Structure formats: C-alpha cells, structure tokens
C-alpha atoms as a printed R data frame, in Angstrom:
    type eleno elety resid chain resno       x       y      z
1   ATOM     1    CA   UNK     A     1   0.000   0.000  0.000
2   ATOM     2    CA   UNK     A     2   1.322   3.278 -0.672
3   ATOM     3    CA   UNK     A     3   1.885   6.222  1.733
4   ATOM     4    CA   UNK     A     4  -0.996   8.227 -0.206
5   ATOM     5    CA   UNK     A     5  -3.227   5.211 -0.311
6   ATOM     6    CA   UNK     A     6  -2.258   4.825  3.802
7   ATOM     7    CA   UNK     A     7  -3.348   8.052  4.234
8   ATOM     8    CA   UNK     A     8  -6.907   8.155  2.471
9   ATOM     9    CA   UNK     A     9  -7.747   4.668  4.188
10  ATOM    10    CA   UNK     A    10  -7.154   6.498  7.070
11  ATOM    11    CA   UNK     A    11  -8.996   9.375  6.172
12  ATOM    12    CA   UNK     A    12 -11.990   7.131  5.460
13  ATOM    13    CA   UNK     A    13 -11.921   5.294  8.609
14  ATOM    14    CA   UNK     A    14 -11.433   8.492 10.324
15  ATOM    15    CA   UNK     A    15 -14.478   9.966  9.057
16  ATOM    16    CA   UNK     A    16 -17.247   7.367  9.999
17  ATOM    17    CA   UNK     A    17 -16.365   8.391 13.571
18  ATOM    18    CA   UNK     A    18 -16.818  11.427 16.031
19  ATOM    19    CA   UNK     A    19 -13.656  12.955 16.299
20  ATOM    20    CA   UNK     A    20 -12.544  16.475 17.000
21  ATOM    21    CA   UNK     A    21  -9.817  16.120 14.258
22  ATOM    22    CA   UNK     A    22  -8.316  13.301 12.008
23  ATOM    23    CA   UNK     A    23  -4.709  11.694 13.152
24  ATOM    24    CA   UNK     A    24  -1.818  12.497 11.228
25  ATOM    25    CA   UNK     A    25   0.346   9.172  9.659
26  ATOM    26    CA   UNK     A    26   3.707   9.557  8.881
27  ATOM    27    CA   UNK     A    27   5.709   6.960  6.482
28  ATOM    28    CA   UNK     A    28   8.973   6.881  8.330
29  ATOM    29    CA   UNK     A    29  10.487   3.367  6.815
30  ATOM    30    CA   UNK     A    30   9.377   0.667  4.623
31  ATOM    31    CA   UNK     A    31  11.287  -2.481  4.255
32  ATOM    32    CA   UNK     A    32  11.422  -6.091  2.911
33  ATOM    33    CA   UNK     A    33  12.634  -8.347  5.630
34  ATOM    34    CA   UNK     A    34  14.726 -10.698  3.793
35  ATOM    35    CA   UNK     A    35  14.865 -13.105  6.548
36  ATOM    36    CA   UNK     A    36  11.149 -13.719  6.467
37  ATOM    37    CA   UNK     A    37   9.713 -14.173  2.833
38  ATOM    38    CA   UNK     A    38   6.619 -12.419  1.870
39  ATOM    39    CA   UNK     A    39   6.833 -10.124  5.095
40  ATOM    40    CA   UNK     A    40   7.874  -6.084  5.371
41  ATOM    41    CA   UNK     A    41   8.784  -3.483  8.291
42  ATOM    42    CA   UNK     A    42   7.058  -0.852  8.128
43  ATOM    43    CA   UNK     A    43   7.715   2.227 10.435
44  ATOM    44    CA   UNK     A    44   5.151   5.487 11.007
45  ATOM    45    CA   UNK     A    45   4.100   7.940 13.113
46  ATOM    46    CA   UNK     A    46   1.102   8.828 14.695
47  ATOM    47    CA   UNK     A    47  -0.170  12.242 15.753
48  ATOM    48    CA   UNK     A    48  -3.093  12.595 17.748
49  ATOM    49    CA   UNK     A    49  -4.539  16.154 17.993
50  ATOM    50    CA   UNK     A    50  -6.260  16.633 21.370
51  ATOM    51    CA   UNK     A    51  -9.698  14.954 21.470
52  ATOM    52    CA   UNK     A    52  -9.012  12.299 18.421
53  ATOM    53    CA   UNK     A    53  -9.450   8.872 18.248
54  ATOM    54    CA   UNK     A    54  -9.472   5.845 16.095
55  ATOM    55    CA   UNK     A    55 -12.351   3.947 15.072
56  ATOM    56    CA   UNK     A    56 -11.869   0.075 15.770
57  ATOM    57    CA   UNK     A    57  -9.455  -1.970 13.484
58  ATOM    58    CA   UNK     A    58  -7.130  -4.325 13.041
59  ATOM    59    CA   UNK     A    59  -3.686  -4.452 11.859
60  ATOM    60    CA   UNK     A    60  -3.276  -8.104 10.924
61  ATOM    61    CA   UNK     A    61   0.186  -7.502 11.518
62  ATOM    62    CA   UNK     A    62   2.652  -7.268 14.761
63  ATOM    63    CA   UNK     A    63   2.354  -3.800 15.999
64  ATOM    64    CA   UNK     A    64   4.638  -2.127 18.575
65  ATOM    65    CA   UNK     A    65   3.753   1.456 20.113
66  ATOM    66    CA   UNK     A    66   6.503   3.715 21.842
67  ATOM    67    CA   UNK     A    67   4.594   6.991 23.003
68  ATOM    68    CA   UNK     A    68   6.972  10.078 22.087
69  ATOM    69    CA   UNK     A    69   4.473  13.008 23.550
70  ATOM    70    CA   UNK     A    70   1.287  13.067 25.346
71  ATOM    71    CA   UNK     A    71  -0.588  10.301 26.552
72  ATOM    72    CA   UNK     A    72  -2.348   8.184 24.424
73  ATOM    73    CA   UNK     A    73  -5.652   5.263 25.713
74  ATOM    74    CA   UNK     A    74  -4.961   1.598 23.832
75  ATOM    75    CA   UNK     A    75  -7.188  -1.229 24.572
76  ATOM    76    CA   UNK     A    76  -7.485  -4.426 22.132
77  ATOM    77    CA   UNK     A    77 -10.591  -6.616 22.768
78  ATOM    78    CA   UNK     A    78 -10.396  -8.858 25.674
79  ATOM    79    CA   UNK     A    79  -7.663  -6.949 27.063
80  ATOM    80    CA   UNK     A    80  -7.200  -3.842 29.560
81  ATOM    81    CA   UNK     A    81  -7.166  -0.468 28.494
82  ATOM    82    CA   UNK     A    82  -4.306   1.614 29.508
83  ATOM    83    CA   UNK     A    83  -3.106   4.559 29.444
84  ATOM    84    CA   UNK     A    84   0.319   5.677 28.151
85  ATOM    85    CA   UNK     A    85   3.008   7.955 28.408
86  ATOM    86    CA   UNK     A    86   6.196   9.369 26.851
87  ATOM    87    CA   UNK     A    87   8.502   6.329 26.911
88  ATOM    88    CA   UNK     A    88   5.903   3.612 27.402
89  ATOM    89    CA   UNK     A    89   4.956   0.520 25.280
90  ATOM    90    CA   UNK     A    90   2.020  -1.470 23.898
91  ATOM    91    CA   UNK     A    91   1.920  -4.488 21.544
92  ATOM    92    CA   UNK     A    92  -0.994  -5.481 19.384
93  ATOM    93    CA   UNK     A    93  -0.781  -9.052 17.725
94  ATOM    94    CA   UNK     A    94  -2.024  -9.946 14.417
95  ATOM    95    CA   UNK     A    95  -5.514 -11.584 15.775
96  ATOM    96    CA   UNK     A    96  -5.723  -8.782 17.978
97  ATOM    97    CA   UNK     A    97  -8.709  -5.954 17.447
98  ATOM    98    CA   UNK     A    98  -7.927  -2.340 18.790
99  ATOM    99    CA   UNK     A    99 -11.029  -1.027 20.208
100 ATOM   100    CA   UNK     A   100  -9.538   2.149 21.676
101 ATOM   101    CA   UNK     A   101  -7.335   4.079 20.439
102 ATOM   102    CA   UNK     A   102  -7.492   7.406 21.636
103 ATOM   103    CA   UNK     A   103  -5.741  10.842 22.805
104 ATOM   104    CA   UNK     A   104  -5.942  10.823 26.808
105 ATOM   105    CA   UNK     A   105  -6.476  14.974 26.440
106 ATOM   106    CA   UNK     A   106  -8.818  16.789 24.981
107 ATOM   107    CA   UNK     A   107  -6.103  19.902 25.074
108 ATOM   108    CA   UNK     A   108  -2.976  18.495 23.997
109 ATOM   109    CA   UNK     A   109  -1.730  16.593 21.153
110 ATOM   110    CA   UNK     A   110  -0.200  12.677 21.574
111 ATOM   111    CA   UNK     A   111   2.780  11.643 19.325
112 ATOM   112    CA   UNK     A   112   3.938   8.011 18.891
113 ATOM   113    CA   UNK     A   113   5.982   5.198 16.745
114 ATOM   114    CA   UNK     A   114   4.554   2.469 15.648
115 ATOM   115    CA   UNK     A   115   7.128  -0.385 13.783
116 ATOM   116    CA   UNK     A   116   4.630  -2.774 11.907
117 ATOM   117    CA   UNK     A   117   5.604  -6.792 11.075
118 ATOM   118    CA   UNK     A   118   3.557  -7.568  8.281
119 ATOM   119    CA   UNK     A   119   2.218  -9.271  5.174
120 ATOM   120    CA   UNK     A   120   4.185  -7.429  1.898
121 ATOM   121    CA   UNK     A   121   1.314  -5.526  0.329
122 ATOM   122    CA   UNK     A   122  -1.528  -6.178  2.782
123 ATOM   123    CA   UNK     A   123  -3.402  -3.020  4.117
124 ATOM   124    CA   UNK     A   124  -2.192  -1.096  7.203
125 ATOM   125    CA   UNK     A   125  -5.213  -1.757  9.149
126 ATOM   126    CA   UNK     A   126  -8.925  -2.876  8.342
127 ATOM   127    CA   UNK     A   127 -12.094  -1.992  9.566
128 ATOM   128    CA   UNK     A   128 -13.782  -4.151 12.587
129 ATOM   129    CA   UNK     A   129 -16.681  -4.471 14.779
C-alpha cells in the first residue's frame, strides 16, 4: 500500500467516527525483511490532535507502540485499556482488534511510533466491529 493510499484509508476510517480532528500518519520506513519471505517493516508515526481517536481496526500484523508526547488510551478486545506515556509501550498481535485508540487529552496533542511486522502488500489496518 502506498503512503498516499495509507493516508486516504485512514482518512476514510477516520471519518465514519466522532472525532474532534483526524490523526496524522507519517511513512517513516518501509522495508522487505529478507529473513522472512513475503513479510515487510514498516515504520510510522502517529499524531493525535487533542480529542481524536481511532475507530476500531485491526492491523493483521505485529504492531509495537513507543509513546513520544502526550498520553495516548490503547485497549485491544479482551484486554485492559491503559493509558500511556512518553517512553511507554504497547503491543498489538495480528488476531488482535484495537477497540480504543485514543488521545488521553482533549487539550494536547499525543505523538507516537509504531514499527509494523507484516504481510508485503496487505493493508495497514482494516475496519472491525
């Protein structure tokens, strides 16, 4: 998928829900991982402006969060939600569907990296219930 393509599947998602303002994705990296046929790394950022959140998805892939600013809310079904902060961690696994994903603030932005393990050419995430 390309960056544009990223970006309006996004949008699209994005719009279907109640948010004060889209996120902003950032391509950082994309690469083939040699070592594991048919799979890619795939780096990005996420900006949250103050209020946003995501609608629910998956990624079908291994996803790994490191918050850079702000605090963000995560919860995938069955587990906890938590909150995090600058320096923290979550994981989502490729069976896994995020049903929050959201800016803890309604004033200040959230900023964080996700690195993505996944199929080469399969979407970035996809719509669930």
């Amino acid at each position: 998928m390309t960056f544009t393509k990223l970006i309006l599947a996004l949008a699209c998602l994005m719009s279907g829900t109640l948010v004060a303002q889209e996120a902003r994705v950032t391509q950082l990296l994309s690469k083939d991982l040699t070592n594991c046929p048919d799979k890619e790394g795939l780096m990005i950022t996420v900006e949250y402006p103050p209020g946003s959140s995501d609608p629910i998805h998956r990624h079908n892939a291994h996803a790994f969060v490191y918050v850079l600013e702000g605090s963000i809310v995560m919860q995938v079904r069955g587990g906890k939600e938590v909150t995090l902060t600058p320096g923290q961690t979550f994981y989502e696994g490729p069976d896994d569907v995020h049903i929050v994903g959201r800016n803890a603030s309604q004033t200040r932005p959230a900023k964080f990296v996700v690195f993505l393990v996944k199929d080469k050419g399969a979407p970035v995430l996809v719509p669930a219930k």
